[in-house]
Short mmCIF file of C-alpha atoms in Angstrom, two decimals:
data_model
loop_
_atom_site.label_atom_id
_atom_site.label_comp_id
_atom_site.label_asym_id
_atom_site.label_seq_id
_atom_site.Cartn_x
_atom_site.Cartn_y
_atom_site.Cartn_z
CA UNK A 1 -4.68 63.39 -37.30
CA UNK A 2 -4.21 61.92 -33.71
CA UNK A 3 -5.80 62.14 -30.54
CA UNK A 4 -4.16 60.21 -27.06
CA UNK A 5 -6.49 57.27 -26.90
CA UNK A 6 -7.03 57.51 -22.89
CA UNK A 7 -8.32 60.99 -23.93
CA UNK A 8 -10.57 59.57 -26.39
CA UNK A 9 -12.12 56.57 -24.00
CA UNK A 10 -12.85 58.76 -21.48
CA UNK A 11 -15.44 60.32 -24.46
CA UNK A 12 -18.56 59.03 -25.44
CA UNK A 13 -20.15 59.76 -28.37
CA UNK A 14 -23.85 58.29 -29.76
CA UNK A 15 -24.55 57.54 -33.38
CA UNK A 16 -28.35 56.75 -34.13
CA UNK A 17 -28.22 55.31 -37.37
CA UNK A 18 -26.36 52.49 -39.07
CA UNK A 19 -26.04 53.19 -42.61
CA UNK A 20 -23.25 54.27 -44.48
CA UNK A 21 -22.29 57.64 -42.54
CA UNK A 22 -23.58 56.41 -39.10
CA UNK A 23 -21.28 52.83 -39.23
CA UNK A 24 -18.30 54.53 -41.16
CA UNK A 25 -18.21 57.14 -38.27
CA UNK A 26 -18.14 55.10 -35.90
CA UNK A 27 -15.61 52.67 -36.61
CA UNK A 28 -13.26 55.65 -37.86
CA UNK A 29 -14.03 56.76 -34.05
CA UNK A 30 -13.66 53.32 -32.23
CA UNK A 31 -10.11 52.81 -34.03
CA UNK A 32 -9.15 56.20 -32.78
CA UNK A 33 -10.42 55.00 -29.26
CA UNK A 34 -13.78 56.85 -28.38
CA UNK A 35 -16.21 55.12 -26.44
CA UNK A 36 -18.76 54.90 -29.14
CA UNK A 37 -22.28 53.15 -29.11
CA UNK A 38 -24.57 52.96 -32.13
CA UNK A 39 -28.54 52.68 -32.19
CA UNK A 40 -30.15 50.60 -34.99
CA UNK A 41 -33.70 50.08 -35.59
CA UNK A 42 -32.46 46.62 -37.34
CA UNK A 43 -30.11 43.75 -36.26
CA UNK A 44 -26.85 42.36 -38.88
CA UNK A 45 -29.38 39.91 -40.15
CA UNK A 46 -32.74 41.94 -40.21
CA UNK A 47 -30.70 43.87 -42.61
CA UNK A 48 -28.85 41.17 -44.79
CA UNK A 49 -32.37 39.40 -45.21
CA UNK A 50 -34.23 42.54 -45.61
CA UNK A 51 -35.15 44.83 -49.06
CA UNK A 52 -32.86 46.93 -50.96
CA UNK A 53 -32.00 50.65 -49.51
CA UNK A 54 -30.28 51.82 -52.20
CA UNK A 55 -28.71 52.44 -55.32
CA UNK A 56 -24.82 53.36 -54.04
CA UNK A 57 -22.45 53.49 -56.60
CA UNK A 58 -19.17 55.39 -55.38
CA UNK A 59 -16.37 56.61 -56.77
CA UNK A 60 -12.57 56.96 -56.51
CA UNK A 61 -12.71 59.60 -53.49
CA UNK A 62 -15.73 58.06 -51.19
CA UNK A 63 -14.25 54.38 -52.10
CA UNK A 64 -11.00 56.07 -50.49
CA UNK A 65 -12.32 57.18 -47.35
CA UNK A 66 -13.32 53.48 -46.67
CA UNK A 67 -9.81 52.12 -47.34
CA UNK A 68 -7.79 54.62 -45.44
CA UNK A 69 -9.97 52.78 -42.39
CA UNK A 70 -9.07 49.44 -43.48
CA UNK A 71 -13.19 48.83 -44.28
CA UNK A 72 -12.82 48.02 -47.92
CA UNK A 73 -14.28 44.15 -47.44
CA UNK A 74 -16.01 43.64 -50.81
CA UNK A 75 -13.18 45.33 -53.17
CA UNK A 76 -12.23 42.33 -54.59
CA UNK A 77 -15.79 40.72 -55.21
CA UNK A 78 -17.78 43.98 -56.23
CA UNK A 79 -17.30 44.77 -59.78
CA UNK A 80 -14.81 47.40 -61.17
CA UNK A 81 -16.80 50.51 -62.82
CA UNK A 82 -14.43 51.91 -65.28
CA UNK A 83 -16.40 54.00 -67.14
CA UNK A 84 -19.81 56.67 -67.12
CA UNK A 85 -21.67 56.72 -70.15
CA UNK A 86 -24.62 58.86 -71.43
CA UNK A 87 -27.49 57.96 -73.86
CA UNK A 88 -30.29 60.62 -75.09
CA UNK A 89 -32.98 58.99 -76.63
CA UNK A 90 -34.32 60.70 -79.71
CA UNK A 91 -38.39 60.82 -80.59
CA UNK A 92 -38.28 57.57 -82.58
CA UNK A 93 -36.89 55.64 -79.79
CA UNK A 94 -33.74 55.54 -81.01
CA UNK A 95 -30.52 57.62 -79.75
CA UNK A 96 -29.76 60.95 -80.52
CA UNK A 97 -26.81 61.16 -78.54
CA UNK A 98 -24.46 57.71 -76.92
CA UNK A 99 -21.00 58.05 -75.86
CA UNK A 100 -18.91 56.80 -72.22
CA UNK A 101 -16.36 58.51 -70.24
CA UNK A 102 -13.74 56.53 -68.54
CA UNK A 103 -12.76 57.04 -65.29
CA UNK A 104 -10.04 57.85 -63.69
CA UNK A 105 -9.91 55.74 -60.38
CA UNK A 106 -12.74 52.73 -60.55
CA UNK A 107 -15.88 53.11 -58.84
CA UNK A 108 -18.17 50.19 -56.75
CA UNK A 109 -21.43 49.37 -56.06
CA UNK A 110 -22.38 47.21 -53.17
CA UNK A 111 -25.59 46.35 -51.59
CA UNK A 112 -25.90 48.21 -48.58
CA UNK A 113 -27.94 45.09 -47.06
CA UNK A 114 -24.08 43.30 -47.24
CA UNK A 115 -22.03 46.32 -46.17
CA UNK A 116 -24.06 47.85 -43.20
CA UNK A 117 -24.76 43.71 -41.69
CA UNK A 118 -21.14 43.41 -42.17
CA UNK A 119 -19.82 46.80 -40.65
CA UNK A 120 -22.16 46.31 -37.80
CA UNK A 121 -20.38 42.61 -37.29
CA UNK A 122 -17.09 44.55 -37.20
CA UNK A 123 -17.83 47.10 -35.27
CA UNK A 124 -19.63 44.88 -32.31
CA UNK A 125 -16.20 42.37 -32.76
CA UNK A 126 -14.12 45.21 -32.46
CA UNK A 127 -16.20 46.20 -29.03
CA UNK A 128 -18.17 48.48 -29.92
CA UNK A 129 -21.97 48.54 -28.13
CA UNK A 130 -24.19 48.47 -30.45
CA UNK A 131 -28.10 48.86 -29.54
CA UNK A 132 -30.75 47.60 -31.37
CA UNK A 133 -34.10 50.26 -30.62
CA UNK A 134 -36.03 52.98 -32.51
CA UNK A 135 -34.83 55.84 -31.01
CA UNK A 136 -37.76 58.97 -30.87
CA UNK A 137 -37.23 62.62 -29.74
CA UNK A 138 -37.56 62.09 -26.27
CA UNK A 139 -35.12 58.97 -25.86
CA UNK A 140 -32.77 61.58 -27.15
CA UNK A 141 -33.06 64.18 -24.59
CA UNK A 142 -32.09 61.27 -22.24
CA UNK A 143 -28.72 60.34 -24.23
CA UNK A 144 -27.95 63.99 -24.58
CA UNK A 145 -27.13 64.26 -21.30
CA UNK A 146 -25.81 60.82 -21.02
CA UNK A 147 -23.09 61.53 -23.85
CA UNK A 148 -20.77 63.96 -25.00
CA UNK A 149 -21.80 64.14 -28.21
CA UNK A 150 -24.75 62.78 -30.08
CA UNK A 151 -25.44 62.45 -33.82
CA UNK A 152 -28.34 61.81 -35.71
CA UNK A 153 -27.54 59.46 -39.18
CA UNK A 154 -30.73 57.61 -39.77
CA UNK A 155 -32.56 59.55 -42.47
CA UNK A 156 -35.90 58.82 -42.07
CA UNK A 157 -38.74 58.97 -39.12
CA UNK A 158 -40.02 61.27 -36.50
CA UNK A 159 -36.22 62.99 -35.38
CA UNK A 160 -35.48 63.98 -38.79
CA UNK A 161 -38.40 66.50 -37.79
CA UNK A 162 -35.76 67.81 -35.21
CA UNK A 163 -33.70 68.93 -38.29
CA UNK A 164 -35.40 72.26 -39.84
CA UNK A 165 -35.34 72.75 -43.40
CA UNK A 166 -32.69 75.68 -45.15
CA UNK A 167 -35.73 77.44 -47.66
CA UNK A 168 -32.06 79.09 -49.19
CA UNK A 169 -30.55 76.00 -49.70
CA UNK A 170 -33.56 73.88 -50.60
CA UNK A 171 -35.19 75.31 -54.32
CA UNK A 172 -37.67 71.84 -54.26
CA UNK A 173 -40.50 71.74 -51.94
CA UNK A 174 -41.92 68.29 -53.41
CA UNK A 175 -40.03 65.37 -55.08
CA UNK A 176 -38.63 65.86 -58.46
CA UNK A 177 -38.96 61.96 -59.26
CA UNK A 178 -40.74 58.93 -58.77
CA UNK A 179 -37.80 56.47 -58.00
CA UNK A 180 -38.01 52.68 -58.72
CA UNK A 181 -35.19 50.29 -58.59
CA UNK A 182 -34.69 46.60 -59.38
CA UNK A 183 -31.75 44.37 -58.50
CA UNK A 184 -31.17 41.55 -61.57
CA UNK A 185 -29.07 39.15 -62.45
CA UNK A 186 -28.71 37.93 -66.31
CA UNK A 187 -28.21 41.36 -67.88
CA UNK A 188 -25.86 41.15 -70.95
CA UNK A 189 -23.03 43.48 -71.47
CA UNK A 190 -23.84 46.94 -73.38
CA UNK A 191 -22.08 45.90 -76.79
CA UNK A 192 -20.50 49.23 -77.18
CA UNK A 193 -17.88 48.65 -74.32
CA UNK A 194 -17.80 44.95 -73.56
CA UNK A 195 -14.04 44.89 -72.24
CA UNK A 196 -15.02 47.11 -69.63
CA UNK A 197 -18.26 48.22 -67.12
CA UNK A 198 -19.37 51.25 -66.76
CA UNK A 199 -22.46 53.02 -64.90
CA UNK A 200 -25.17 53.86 -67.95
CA UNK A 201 -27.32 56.60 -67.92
CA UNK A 202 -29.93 57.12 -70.23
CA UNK A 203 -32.11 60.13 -70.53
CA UNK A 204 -35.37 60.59 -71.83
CA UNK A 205 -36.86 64.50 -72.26
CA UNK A 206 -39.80 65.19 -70.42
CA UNK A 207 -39.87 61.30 -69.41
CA UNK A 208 -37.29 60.56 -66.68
CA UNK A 209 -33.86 58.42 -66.89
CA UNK A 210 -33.12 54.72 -66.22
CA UNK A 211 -29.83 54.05 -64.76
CA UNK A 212 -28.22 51.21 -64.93
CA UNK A 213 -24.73 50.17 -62.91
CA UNK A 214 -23.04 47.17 -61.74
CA UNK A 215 -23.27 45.91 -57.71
CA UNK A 216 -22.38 43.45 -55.77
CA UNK A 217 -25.84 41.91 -54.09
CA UNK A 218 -26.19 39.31 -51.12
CA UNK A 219 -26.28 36.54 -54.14
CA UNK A 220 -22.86 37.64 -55.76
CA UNK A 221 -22.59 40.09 -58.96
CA UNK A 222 -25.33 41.73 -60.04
CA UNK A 223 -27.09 44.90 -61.56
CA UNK A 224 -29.11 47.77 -60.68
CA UNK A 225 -31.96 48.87 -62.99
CA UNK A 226 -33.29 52.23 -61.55
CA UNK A 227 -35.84 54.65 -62.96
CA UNK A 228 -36.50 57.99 -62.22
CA UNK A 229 -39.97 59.29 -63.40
CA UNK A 230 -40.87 62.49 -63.49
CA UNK A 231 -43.73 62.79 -61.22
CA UNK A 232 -47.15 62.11 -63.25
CA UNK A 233 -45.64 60.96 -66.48
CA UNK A 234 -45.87 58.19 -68.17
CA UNK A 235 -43.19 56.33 -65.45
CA UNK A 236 -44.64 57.27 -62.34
CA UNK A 237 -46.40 53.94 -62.21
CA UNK A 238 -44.86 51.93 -58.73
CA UNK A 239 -46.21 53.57 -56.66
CA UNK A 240 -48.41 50.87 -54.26
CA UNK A 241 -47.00 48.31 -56.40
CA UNK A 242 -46.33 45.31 -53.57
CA UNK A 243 -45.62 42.26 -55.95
CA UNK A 244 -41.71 42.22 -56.60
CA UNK A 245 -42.62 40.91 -59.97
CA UNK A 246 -44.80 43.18 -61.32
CA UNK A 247 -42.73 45.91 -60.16
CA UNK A 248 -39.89 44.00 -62.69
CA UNK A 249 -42.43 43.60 -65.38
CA UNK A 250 -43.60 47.38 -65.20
CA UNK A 251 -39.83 48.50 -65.58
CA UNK A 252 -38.71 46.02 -68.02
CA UNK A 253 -42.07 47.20 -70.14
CA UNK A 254 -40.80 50.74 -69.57
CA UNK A 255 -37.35 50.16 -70.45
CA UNK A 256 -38.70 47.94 -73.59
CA UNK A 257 -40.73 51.14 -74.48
CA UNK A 258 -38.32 54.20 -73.93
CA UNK A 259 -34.73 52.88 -73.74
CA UNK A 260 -34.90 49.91 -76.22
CA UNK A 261 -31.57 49.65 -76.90
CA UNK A 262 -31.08 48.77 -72.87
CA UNK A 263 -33.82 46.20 -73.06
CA UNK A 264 -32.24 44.23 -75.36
CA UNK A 265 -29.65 43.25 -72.85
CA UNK A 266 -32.38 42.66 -70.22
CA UNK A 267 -35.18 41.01 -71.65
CA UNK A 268 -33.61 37.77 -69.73
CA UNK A 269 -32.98 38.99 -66.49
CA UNK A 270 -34.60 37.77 -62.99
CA UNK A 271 -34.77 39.76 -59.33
CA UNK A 272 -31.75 38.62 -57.37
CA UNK A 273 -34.53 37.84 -54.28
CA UNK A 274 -37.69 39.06 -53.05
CA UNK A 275 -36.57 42.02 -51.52
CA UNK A 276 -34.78 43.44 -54.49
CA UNK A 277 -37.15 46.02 -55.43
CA UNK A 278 -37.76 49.47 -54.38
CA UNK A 279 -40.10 52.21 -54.95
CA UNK A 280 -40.55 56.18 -53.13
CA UNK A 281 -39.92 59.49 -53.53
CA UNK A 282 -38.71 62.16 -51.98
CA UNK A 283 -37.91 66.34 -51.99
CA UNK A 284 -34.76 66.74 -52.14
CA UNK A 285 -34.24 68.54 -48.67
CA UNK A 286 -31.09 70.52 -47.31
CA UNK A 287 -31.98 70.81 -43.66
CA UNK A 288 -30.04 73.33 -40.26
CA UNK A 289 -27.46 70.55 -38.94
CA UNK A 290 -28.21 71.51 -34.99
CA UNK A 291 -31.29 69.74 -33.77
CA UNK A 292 -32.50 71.33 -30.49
CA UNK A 293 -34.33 69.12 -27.83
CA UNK A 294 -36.52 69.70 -25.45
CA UNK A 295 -34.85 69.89 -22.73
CA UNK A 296 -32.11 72.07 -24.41
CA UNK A 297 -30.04 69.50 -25.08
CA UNK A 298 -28.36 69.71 -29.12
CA UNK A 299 -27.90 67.06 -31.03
CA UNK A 300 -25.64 67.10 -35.03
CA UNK A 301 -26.95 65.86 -37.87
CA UNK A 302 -25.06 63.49 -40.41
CA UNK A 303 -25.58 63.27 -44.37
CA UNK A 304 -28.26 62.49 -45.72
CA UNK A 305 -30.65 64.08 -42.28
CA UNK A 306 -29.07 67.30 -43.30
CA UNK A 307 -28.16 66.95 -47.09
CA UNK A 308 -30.67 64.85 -48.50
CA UNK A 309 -30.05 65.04 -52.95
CA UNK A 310 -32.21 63.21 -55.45
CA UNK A 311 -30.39 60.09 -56.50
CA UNK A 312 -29.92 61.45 -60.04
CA UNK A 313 -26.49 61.54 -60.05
CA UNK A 314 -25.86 59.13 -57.73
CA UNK A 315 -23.98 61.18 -54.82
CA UNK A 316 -26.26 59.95 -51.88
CA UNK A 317 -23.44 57.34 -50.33
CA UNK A 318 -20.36 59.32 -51.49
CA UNK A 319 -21.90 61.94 -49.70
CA UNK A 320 -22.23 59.66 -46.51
CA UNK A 321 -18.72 58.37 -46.58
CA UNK A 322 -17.16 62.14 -47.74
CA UNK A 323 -19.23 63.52 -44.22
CA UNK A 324 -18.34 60.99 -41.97
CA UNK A 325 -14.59 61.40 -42.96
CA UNK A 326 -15.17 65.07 -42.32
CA UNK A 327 -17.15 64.89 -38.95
CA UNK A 328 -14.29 62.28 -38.12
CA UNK A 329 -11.48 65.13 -38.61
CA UNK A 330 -13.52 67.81 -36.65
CA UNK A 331 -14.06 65.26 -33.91
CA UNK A 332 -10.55 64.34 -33.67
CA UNK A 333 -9.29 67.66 -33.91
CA UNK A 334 -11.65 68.67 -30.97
CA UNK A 335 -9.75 66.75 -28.21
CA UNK A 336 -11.19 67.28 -25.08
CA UNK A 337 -12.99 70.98 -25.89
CA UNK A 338 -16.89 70.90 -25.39
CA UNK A 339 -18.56 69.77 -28.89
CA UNK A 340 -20.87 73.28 -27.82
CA UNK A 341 -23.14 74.46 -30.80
CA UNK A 342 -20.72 76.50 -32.15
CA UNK A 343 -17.88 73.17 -32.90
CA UNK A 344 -21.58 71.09 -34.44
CA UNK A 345 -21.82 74.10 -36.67
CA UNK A 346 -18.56 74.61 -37.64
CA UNK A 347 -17.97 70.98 -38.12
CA UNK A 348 -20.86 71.20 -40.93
CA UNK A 349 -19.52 73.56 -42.63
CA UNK A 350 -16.47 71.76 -42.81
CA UNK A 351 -19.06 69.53 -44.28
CA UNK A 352 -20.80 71.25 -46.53
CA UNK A 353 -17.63 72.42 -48.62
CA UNK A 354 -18.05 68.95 -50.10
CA UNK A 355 -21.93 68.98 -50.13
CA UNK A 356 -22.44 72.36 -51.77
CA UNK A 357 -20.98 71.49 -54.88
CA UNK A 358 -23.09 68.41 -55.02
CA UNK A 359 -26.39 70.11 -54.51
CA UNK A 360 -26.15 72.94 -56.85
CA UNK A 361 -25.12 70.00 -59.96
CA UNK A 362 -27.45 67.47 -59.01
CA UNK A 363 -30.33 70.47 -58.81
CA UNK A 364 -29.70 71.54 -61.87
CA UNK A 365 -29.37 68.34 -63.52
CA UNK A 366 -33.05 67.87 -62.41
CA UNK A 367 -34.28 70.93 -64.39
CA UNK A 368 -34.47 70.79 -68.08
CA UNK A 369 -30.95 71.45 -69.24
CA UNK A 370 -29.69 74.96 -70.76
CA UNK A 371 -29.01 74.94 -73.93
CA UNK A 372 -25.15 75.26 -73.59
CA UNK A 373 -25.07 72.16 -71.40
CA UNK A 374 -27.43 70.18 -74.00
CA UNK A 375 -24.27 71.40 -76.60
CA UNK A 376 -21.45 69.78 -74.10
CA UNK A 377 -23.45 66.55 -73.62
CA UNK A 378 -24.01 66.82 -77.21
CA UNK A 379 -20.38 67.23 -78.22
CA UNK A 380 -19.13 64.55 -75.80
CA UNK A 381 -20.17 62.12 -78.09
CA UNK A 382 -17.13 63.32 -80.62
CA UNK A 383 -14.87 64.87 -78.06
CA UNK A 384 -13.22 62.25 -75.80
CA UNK A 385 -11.67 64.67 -72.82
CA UNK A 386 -15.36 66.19 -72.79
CA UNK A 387 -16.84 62.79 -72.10
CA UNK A 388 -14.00 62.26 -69.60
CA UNK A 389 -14.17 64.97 -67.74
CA UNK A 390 -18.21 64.48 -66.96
CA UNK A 391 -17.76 61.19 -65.79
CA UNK A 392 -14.85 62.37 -63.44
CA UNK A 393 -17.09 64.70 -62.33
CA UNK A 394 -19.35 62.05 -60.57
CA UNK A 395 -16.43 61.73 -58.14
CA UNK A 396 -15.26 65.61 -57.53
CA UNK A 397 -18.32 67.69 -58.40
CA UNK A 398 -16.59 70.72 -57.75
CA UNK A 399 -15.08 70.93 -61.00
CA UNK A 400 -18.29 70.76 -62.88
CA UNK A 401 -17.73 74.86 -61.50
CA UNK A 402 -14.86 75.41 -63.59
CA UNK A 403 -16.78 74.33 -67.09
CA UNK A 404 -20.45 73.42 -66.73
CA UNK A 405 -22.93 75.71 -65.46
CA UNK A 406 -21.77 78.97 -66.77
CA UNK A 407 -22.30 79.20 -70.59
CA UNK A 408 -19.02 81.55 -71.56
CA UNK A 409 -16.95 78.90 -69.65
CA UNK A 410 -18.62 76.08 -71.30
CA UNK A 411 -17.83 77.29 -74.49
CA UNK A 412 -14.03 78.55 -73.90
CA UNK A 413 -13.89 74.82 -72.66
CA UNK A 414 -15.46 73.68 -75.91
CA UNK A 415 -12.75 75.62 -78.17
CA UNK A 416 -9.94 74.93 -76.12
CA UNK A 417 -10.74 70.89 -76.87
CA UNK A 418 -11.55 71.14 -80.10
CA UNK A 419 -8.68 73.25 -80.88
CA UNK A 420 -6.47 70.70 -79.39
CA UNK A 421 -8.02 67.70 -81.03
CA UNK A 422 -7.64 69.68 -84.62
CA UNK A 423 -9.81 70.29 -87.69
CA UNK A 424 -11.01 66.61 -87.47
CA UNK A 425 -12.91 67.39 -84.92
#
């Protein structure tokens, strides 16, 4: 993938947005030579200083994307996540089903408060113009004209509206969980695995699940204790909770409560700061990926604008890096043709290869399981390659195709592992 770099200066492209997608994108583009600017609501600092995003944990393929353009700062600081486990809590509290997959390329967690201040650093070092302004629908029929190509990465606000929602692709029409996070230090290791981390999730029927997984925070190793409550249960409690330590207390009650065997390694643990809590919700939203303006003008959306999942199985920022390595290629591979409304379409579903897979598992996995997948999660717990394979699936959810959804392939799957692991099994 090449493009002749006086080609690619003499085109300027437009990213609103400076998260994961928006900064990735655009320092994939600036080392391939476009004339890129991006447009931030918040400076470097406003960001490193400010409250928790997110709850990124990616794996083997997203982590990728970042070191094939050389932005892998934090590898070496941010902890390794070897393994994905999965706890079921039974109806006395205690655990009906507790087993972990290892992985098969490590995954990482780091605050997006240190990566985005520290991408937008690089990218203004490397030369990049970087504007700091809220950007509304009508600034963009402005730099629509201005630019040959404009897209839209920042998530939330007014030109999200731009972005019209897919009924097909969207089943949800209202959030599917009350989400509450809390960044700790102090937590003790889960005593099951303690030569190794891995992301824990822990699910509790007709309650919600707490996840729990490594990161790397602006005060050095850390963890990330994260609810999700179904709405108007018993967990569904943050909301208009201001006071960073009762939003702590309220999950460490919760966890104390529903997932004891995780409070036990927690009851010790403090907020890294006073911005590392978070609380929302959301529907879970796959939106058209032209936005039309006013004046005529189009404009592409990036991840999460267009794909926006429920954090449930963690695929928001592995999304963002996976599309931005996509829209990269498509932009590359343009060279000097028009990016016309037929290239922005075409370039997401280039996209949305990736992102299909992703929506139709995490979906599902916010439904009350079949009973055939309640048997595999069930028989991970005494078949190794079945544990495996689910936690691999975090990072290519494509294959969860081949063995998970469809009963008659789940259990060919099932015989074919427990006839290889013999009658012990």
């Amino acid at each position: 993938m090449s493009v002749d770099p006086k080609r690619a200066a003499l085109r300027k492209i437009l990213i609103v947005g400076a998260g994961q997608a928006g900064l990735q994108l655009a320092l994939g583009l600036q080392s391939h030579g476009y004339d890129v600017t991006v447009m931030s609501n918040r400076t470097a600092d406003e960001i490193r200083t400010g409250r928790v995003m997110s709850t990124q944990c990616m794996f083997a393929t997203a982590l990728q994307h970042e070191r094939d353009l050389g932005l892998n700062f934090w590898e070496d600081q941010a902890p390794r996540i070897e393994g994905l486990g999965v706890s079921v809590s039974a109806p006395d509290a205690g655990r009906a089903i507790d087993w972990v997959g290892r992985l098969r390329g490590h995954a990482q967690s780091v605050d997006q408060r240190v990566k985005m201040a520290g991408w937008m650093e690089t990218f203004t070092e490397r030369g990049g113009k970087l504007v700091i302004h809220g950007v509304a629908v009508s600034d963009l029929d402005y730099f629509a004209r201005a630019y040959d190509l404009v897209l839209v990465a920042a998530g939330k606000g007014e030109i999200v509206s731009m972005f019209r929602r897919d009924a097909a692709r969207s089943p949800y029409d209202a959030p599917q969980r009350a989400l509450a996070v809390s960044y700790v230090h102090g937590l003790g290791p889960r005593p099951e695995h303690p030569d190794f981390l891995a992301v824990r999730c822990n699910l509790v029927p007709g309650v919600g699940e707490l996840f729990v997984m490594p990161t790397l925070t602006t005060s050095g190793p850390a963890d990330i204790l994260f609810w999700e409550g179904v709405p108007g249960g018993p967990v569904d409690v943050f909301q208009g909770i201001k006071d960073p330590a009762e939003h702590l207390r309220l999950t460490l009650e919760l966890m104390r409560r529903f997932v004891p065997w995780e409070y036990d390694r927690a009851r010790s643990v403090e907020l890294t700061d006073a911005g590392g809590t978070l609380a929302g919700r959301y529907a879970p939203t796959v939106r058209r990926p032209i936005g039309e303006l006013p004046s005529g003008g189009l404009v592409l959306g990036v991840a999460d604008v267009v794909v926006a999942n429920d954090p449930i199985t963690g695929q928001g920022s592995n999304n963002a890096a996976k599309c931005a390595a996509s829209y990269l290629a498509s932009i590359v591979e343009r060279g000097a043709e028009p990016f016309d409304r037929d290239w922005m379409q075409s370039a997401f579903d280039r996209y949305w290869n990736h992102a299909a897979p992703v929506t139709k598992w995490t979906n599902a996995m916010l439904a009350p399981p079949p009973e055939h997948v309640l048997g595999l999660i069930g028989a991970a717990g005494g078949l190794q390659p079945v544990a495996d394979r689910f936690a691999n699936g975090f990072d290519d959810p494509a294959d969860y195709e081949r063995w998970f959804f469809d009963p008659e392939l789940a259990g060919a799957y099932l015989a074919e592992v427990q006839a290889a692991a013999g009658p012990a099994a």
